[in-house]
Tab-separated table of C-alpha atoms in Angstrom:
chain	number	residue	atom	x	y	z
A	1	UNK	CA	11.321	9.298	-77.131
A	2	UNK	CA	9.916	8.666	-73.441
A	3	UNK	CA	11.799	7.585	-71.123
A	4	UNK	CA	9.753	4.106	-70.118
A	5	UNK	CA	10.541	2.757	-74.228
A	6	UNK	CA	13.712	3.816	-73.187
A	7	UNK	CA	14.446	1.405	-70.567
A	8	UNK	CA	12.294	-1.310	-71.574
A	9	UNK	CA	14.719	-1.194	-74.849
A	10	UNK	CA	17.467	-1.238	-71.945
A	11	UNK	CA	16.496	-4.661	-70.674
A	12	UNK	CA	15.507	-6.487	-73.816
A	13	UNK	CA	17.562	-5.749	-76.011
A	14	UNK	CA	20.806	-5.878	-73.594
A	15	UNK	CA	19.573	-8.141	-70.953
A	16	UNK	CA	22.898	-9.196	-69.648
A	17	UNK	CA	24.335	-5.613	-69.319
A	18	UNK	CA	24.842	-4.289	-65.551
A	19	UNK	CA	22.266	-1.508	-66.134
A	20	UNK	CA	19.659	-3.707	-67.213
A	21	UNK	CA	18.276	-4.311	-63.595
A	22	UNK	CA	17.883	-0.979	-62.834
A	23	UNK	CA	16.263	-0.425	-66.428
A	24	UNK	CA	13.684	-3.221	-65.229
A	25	UNK	CA	13.106	-1.126	-62.065
A	26	UNK	CA	12.715	2.158	-63.187
A	27	UNK	CA	10.205	0.777	-66.185
A	28	UNK	CA	8.182	-0.068	-62.998
A	29	UNK	CA	8.637	3.645	-61.689
A	30	UNK	CA	7.224	5.045	-65.121
A	31	UNK	CA	4.127	2.390	-65.482
A	32	UNK	CA	3.427	3.879	-61.780
A	33	UNK	CA	3.682	7.008	-62.684
A	34	UNK	CA	1.272	6.292	-65.490
A	35	UNK	CA	-1.293	4.817	-63.190
A	36	UNK	CA	-0.728	1.440	-64.902
A	37	UNK	CA	-0.211	-0.019	-61.504
A	38	UNK	CA	-0.767	-3.767	-62.944
A	39	UNK	CA	2.168	-3.517	-64.892
A	40	UNK	CA	4.312	-1.750	-62.473
A	41	UNK	CA	3.716	-4.783	-60.192
A	42	UNK	CA	4.416	-7.172	-62.875
A	43	UNK	CA	7.600	-5.358	-63.907
A	44	UNK	CA	8.708	-5.087	-59.884
A	45	UNK	CA	7.985	-8.854	-59.702
A	46	UNK	CA	10.134	-9.607	-62.393
A	47	UNK	CA	13.067	-7.666	-60.870
A	48	UNK	CA	12.810	-9.241	-57.620
A	49	UNK	CA	12.465	-12.802	-59.050
A	50	UNK	CA	15.308	-12.244	-61.414
A	51	UNK	CA	17.541	-10.839	-59.155
A	52	UNK	CA	16.840	-11.934	-55.864
A	53	UNK	CA	19.093	-10.648	-53.006
A	54	UNK	CA	20.696	-7.785	-54.867
A	55	UNK	CA	19.658	-3.790	-53.652
A	56	UNK	CA	17.467	-3.513	-56.978
A	57	UNK	CA	15.081	-6.336	-56.138
A	58	UNK	CA	14.905	-5.211	-52.059
A	59	UNK	CA	13.581	-1.618	-53.721
A	60	UNK	CA	11.419	-3.699	-55.845
A	61	UNK	CA	9.967	-5.194	-53.268
A	62	UNK	CA	9.323	-2.182	-51.669
A	63	UNK	CA	7.318	-0.765	-54.309
A	64	UNK	CA	5.066	-3.816	-54.754
A	65	UNK	CA	3.896	-3.827	-50.968
A	66	UNK	CA	3.590	-0.338	-51.145
A	67	UNK	CA	1.561	0.017	-54.485
A	68	UNK	CA	-0.663	-2.806	-52.564
A	69	UNK	CA	-1.337	-0.821	-49.137
A	70	UNK	CA	-2.408	2.379	-51.275
A	71	UNK	CA	-4.464	0.288	-53.190
A	72	UNK	CA	-6.143	-1.059	-50.661
A	73	UNK	CA	-5.228	-4.730	-51.063
A	74	UNK	CA	-3.938	-4.975	-47.376
A	75	UNK	CA	-3.992	-8.908	-47.432
A	76	UNK	CA	-1.210	-9.137	-50.551
A	77	UNK	CA	0.413	-6.195	-48.773
A	78	UNK	CA	0.700	-8.123	-45.921
A	79	UNK	CA	1.817	-10.895	-47.307
A	80	UNK	CA	4.445	-8.990	-49.071
A	81	UNK	CA	5.791	-6.972	-46.155
A	82	UNK	CA	6.041	-10.027	-44.136
A	83	UNK	CA	8.146	-11.231	-47.388
A	84	UNK	CA	10.271	-8.040	-46.898
A	85	UNK	CA	10.724	-8.099	-43.426
A	86	UNK	CA	11.734	-12.350	-43.050
A	87	UNK	CA	14.013	-12.041	-46.379
A	88	UNK	CA	15.235	-8.291	-47.130
A	89	UNK	CA	15.104	-6.061	-43.881
A	90	UNK	CA	19.070	-5.332	-43.520
A	91	UNK	CA	18.473	-3.733	-40.050
A	92	UNK	CA	15.986	-3.054	-37.448
A	93	UNK	CA	14.912	0.280	-38.880
A	94	UNK	CA	13.547	-1.463	-42.260
A	95	UNK	CA	12.217	-4.391	-40.311
A	96	UNK	CA	10.245	-2.009	-37.935
A	97	UNK	CA	9.200	-0.051	-40.806
A	98	UNK	CA	7.432	-3.728	-42.580
A	99	UNK	CA	6.446	-4.660	-39.028
A	100	UNK	CA	4.381	-1.510	-38.400
A	101	UNK	CA	3.078	-1.634	-42.362
A	102	UNK	CA	1.812	-5.098	-41.502
A	103	UNK	CA	-0.168	-4.008	-38.067
A	104	UNK	CA	-1.734	-0.750	-40.375
A	105	UNK	CA	-3.113	-3.155	-42.982
A	106	UNK	CA	-4.655	-5.410	-40.458
A	107	UNK	CA	-5.929	-1.802	-38.912
A	108	UNK	CA	-6.878	-0.322	-42.106
A	109	UNK	CA	-8.746	-3.548	-43.631
A	110	UNK	CA	-10.491	-3.739	-39.792
A	111	UNK	CA	-9.425	-6.805	-38.970
A	112	UNK	CA	-8.378	-5.313	-35.110
A	113	UNK	CA	-7.940	-9.002	-33.662
A	114	UNK	CA	-4.934	-8.787	-35.879
A	115	UNK	CA	-3.711	-5.563	-35.875
A	116	UNK	CA	-3.206	-5.176	-32.122
A	117	UNK	CA	-1.088	-8.182	-32.100
A	118	UNK	CA	0.925	-6.606	-34.777
A	119	UNK	CA	1.053	-3.215	-32.889
A	120	UNK	CA	2.489	-4.948	-29.481
A	121	UNK	CA	4.840	-6.249	-32.022
A	122	UNK	CA	6.868	-3.297	-33.306
A	123	UNK	CA	7.009	-2.171	-29.598
A	124	UNK	CA	8.197	-5.447	-28.463
A	125	UNK	CA	10.551	-5.784	-31.104
A	126	UNK	CA	11.672	-2.384	-31.756
A	127	UNK	CA	11.346	-0.366	-29.101
A	128	UNK	CA	13.603	2.366	-29.612
A	129	UNK	CA	13.026	2.866	-33.348
A	130	UNK	CA	10.461	5.658	-34.417
A	131	UNK	CA	7.997	3.237	-35.377
A	132	UNK	CA	7.419	2.141	-31.710
A	133	UNK	CA	5.193	5.151	-30.709
A	134	UNK	CA	3.549	5.037	-33.566
A	135	UNK	CA	1.973	1.654	-32.993
A	136	UNK	CA	0.922	3.328	-29.298
A	137	UNK	CA	-0.728	6.029	-31.164
A	138	UNK	CA	-2.622	2.916	-33.028
A	139	UNK	CA	-3.301	1.139	-30.044
A	140	UNK	CA	-4.908	4.070	-28.266
A	141	UNK	CA	-6.886	4.931	-30.985
A	142	UNK	CA	-8.689	1.492	-31.105
A	143	UNK	CA	-9.628	1.938	-27.638
A	144	UNK	CA	-12.947	3.941	-28.649
A	145	UNK	CA	-13.827	0.686	-30.923
A	146	UNK	CA	-16.092	-1.115	-28.434
A	147	UNK	CA	-15.531	-4.769	-30.357
A	148	UNK	CA	-11.834	-4.307	-29.806
A	149	UNK	CA	-11.587	-1.946	-26.831
A	150	UNK	CA	-11.033	-5.169	-24.183
A	151	UNK	CA	-8.133	-6.738	-25.910
A	152	UNK	CA	-6.525	-3.162	-26.845
A	153	UNK	CA	-6.873	-2.650	-23.017
A	154	UNK	CA	-5.239	-5.637	-21.893
A	155	UNK	CA	-2.454	-5.419	-24.606
A	156	UNK	CA	-1.800	-1.914	-23.296
A	157	UNK	CA	-1.115	-2.967	-19.487
A	158	UNK	CA	0.693	-5.490	-20.258
A	159	UNK	CA	3.028	-3.493	-22.298
A	160	UNK	CA	3.449	-1.277	-19.110
A	161	UNK	CA	3.769	-4.069	-16.851
A	162	UNK	CA	6.527	-6.166	-18.743
A	163	UNK	CA	8.361	-2.641	-20.101
A	164	UNK	CA	7.934	-0.881	-16.525
A	165	UNK	CA	9.768	1.967	-15.751
A	166	UNK	CA	10.516	2.331	-20.382
A	167	UNK	CA	9.519	5.534	-21.996
A	168	UNK	CA	6.812	3.222	-23.406
A	169	UNK	CA	6.190	1.418	-20.559
A	170	UNK	CA	5.196	4.741	-18.720
A	171	UNK	CA	3.373	6.071	-21.917
A	172	UNK	CA	1.308	2.912	-22.578
A	173	UNK	CA	0.227	2.998	-19.002
A	174	UNK	CA	-0.230	6.437	-19.212
A	175	UNK	CA	-2.487	6.333	-22.496
A	176	UNK	CA	-4.652	3.763	-20.398
A	177	UNK	CA	-5.202	5.836	-17.727
A	178	UNK	CA	-5.841	9.092	-19.424
A	179	UNK	CA	-8.552	6.760	-21.371
A	180	UNK	CA	-10.319	4.880	-17.975
A	181	UNK	CA	-10.036	8.603	-16.188
A	182	UNK	CA	-11.972	9.674	-19.107
A	183	UNK	CA	-14.627	7.575	-19.035
A	184	UNK	CA	-14.640	8.121	-15.062
A	185	UNK	CA	-13.079	4.835	-14.368
A	186	UNK	CA	-11.873	6.653	-11.267
A	187	UNK	CA	-10.675	3.527	-9.436
A	188	UNK	CA	-9.345	1.728	-12.543
A	189	UNK	CA	-8.066	4.949	-13.395
A	190	UNK	CA	-5.785	5.715	-9.821
A	191	UNK	CA	-4.734	2.409	-9.597
A	192	UNK	CA	-2.933	2.855	-13.209
A	193	UNK	CA	-1.761	6.246	-12.026
A	194	UNK	CA	-0.631	4.873	-8.734
A	195	UNK	CA	1.681	2.331	-11.192
A	196	UNK	CA	2.535	5.367	-13.193
A	197	UNK	CA	3.835	7.697	-10.572
A	198	UNK	CA	6.012	4.961	-9.284
A	199	UNK	CA	7.675	4.051	-12.350
A	200	UNK	CA	7.910	7.723	-13.609
A	201	UNK	CA	10.660	9.956	-12.001
A	202	UNK	CA	10.759	12.585	-14.078
A	203	UNK	CA	8.744	13.773	-17.588
A	204	UNK	CA	6.232	16.068	-18.664
A	205	UNK	CA	3.684	13.269	-17.222
A	206	UNK	CA	4.615	12.844	-13.715
A	207	UNK	CA	2.729	16.237	-12.866
A	208	UNK	CA	-0.471	15.114	-14.959
A	209	UNK	CA	-0.289	11.451	-13.150
A	210	UNK	CA	0.058	12.935	-9.518
A	211	UNK	CA	-3.000	15.269	-10.457
A	212	UNK	CA	-5.438	12.933	-12.313
A	213	UNK	CA	-4.127	10.266	-9.311
A	214	UNK	CA	-5.653	13.086	-6.739
A	215	UNK	CA	-8.697	13.449	-8.915
A	216	UNK	CA	-9.287	9.926	-9.120
A	217	UNK	CA	-9.825	9.476	-5.367
A	218	UNK	CA	-11.755	12.635	-5.173
A	219	UNK	CA	-14.105	11.516	-7.402
A	220	UNK	CA	-14.604	8.115	-5.886
A	221	UNK	CA	-14.968	9.758	-2.497
A	222	UNK	CA	-11.596	8.630	-0.671
A	223	UNK	CA	-11.330	12.001	0.835
A	224	UNK	CA	-8.229	10.827	2.962
A	225	UNK	CA	-6.196	9.528	-0.100
A	226	UNK	CA	-7.242	12.438	-2.005
A	227	UNK	CA	-5.739	14.707	-0.047
A	228	UNK	CA	-2.450	13.638	0.456
A	229	UNK	CA	-2.894	13.192	-3.282
A	230	UNK	CA	-3.535	16.677	-3.497
A	231	UNK	CA	-0.758	17.441	-0.631
A	232	UNK	CA	2.131	15.543	-2.835
A	233	UNK	CA	1.029	17.504	-5.903
A	234	UNK	CA	1.420	20.343	-4.563
A	235	UNK	CA	4.807	19.399	-2.586
A	236	UNK	CA	6.458	18.053	-6.039
A	237	UNK	CA	5.298	20.988	-8.668
A	238	UNK	CA	4.949	24.508	-6.950
A	239	UNK	CA	4.913	26.130	-10.508
A	240	UNK	CA	2.070	23.911	-12.390
A	241	UNK	CA	-0.664	26.030	-13.049
A	242	UNK	CA	-3.532	24.108	-11.615
A	243	UNK	CA	-2.148	25.245	-7.932
A	244	UNK	CA	-5.321	26.774	-7.217
A	245	UNK	CA	-7.605	24.040	-8.151
A	246	UNK	CA	-5.399	21.222	-6.408
A	247	UNK	CA	-5.474	23.473	-2.962
A	248	UNK	CA	-9.212	24.096	-3.012
A	249	UNK	CA	-9.924	20.351	-3.746
A	250	UNK	CA	-7.171	19.707	-1.032
A	251	UNK	CA	-9.055	21.724	1.479
A	252	UNK	CA	-12.699	20.021	-0.257
A	253	UNK	CA	-11.279	16.775	0.854
A	254	UNK	CA	-10.579	17.286	4.269
A	255	UNK	CA	-14.251	19.301	4.760
A	256	UNK	CA	-15.843	16.195	3.216
A	257	UNK	CA	-13.390	13.589	5.905
A	258	UNK	CA	-15.249	16.182	8.236
A	259	UNK	CA	-11.554	17.368	9.239
A	260	UNK	CA	-13.369	21.106	9.681
A	261	UNK	CA	-10.494	23.265	11.395
A	262	UNK	CA	-8.029	21.733	9.029
A	263	UNK	CA	-10.544	22.532	6.119
A	264	UNK	CA	-11.242	25.816	7.056
A	265	UNK	CA	-7.382	26.799	7.050
A	266	UNK	CA	-6.998	25.484	3.823
A	267	UNK	CA	-10.235	27.373	2.387
A	268	UNK	CA	-8.406	30.124	3.695
A	269	UNK	CA	-5.102	29.281	2.215
A	270	UNK	CA	-6.749	29.336	-1.131
A	271	UNK	CA	-8.534	32.757	-0.950
A	272	UNK	CA	-5.199	34.274	0.492
A	273	UNK	CA	-2.998	32.586	-2.053
A	274	UNK	CA	-5.333	33.089	-5.491
A	275	UNK	CA	-7.319	35.869	-4.775
A	276	UNK	CA	-8.030	36.546	-8.303
A	277	UNK	CA	-9.342	33.101	-9.057
A	278	UNK	CA	-12.816	31.967	-9.181
A	279	UNK	CA	-12.169	29.419	-6.367
A	280	UNK	CA	-11.677	32.745	-3.917
A	281	UNK	CA	-14.937	33.534	-3.340
A	282	UNK	CA	-16.144	29.925	-2.872
A	283	UNK	CA	-13.423	29.157	-0.596
A	284	UNK	CA	-14.442	31.944	1.954
A	285	UNK	CA	-17.641	30.890	1.645
A	286	UNK	CA	-16.785	27.064	2.744
A	287	UNK	CA	-14.676	28.567	5.261
A	288	UNK	CA	-17.355	29.845	6.774
A	289	UNK	CA	-18.804	26.703	6.532
A	290	UNK	CA	-16.118	24.368	7.822
A	291	UNK	CA	-16.155	27.217	11.132
A	292	UNK	CA	-20.229	26.848	11.458
A	293	UNK	CA	-19.468	23.036	11.590
A	294	UNK	CA	-16.679	23.724	13.945
A	295	UNK	CA	-18.844	25.478	16.194
A	296	UNK	CA	-21.742	23.397	15.731
A	297	UNK	CA	-19.721	20.604	17.182
A	298	UNK	CA	-18.192	22.426	19.783
A	299	UNK	CA	-21.571	23.468	21.311
A	300	UNK	CA	-22.909	19.936	21.057
A	301	UNK	CA	-19.505	18.312	22.888
A	302	UNK	CA	-20.985	21.440	25.536
A	303	UNK	CA	-24.360	20.914	26.054
A	304	UNK	CA	-23.513	16.910	26.212
A	305	UNK	CA	-20.920	17.910	28.964
A	306	UNK	CA	-23.007	19.588	30.647
């Protein structure tokens, strides 16, 4: 005799017994394993309706919602997860899980205009939950969708501004800045990275943020600001593996700013401190260019003086 028939007998022959609700719930699990999903949902709906407020009813509601989610019936899944969150969630963890599932349902259903605010709600309402970083991952992924990019960008920027200083706020700004930098939108990336550097006092993102800030200034031709940003990076992160590139970029920045004496010294420093890197021979050559520029300026000055 199989488990399903036994659970069914308990429920039908002893409906008032204390084990009857659990038997009906487990009958639903048996139907599910048999891939009779409609009968499984029907069994759980009966449990939820007949034993409202009990722990077995809550478990039944979760099973219903998850079944619809796995079956890609996302609209019905959303309604069920909302019911769980509003009626049954015993604490922040369960509420965060239900809220994330709602957002994921909209995302999977390609309803991004609904998914984006739903993910934002997870982050804002449950910032200390394990679901909040996952919601941020989804928002970052949505940046790749041309139709939804603007709304996702506004949302990440708002999270960064209104949750400034918090780990999630910093991470939201950093992810948006990295996306802008990758798209070569250097002015906007620099603005966002300035905010990241200002917010971030320590942590793994600080070195990246300072370096990409300097790179953003350099790529936009703002060489004086780039030189200063590279200088701060070199001072603050003396063990970073990008020191050779940062020194080379700093020297290049002051060269492009026509500060040839400083540029020559900077290029010579690269060649001296990083002789085995690809930047060493180029730096020696560029130092020659810088000193030649200096010589030309001095010669021109002397001619004018005479």
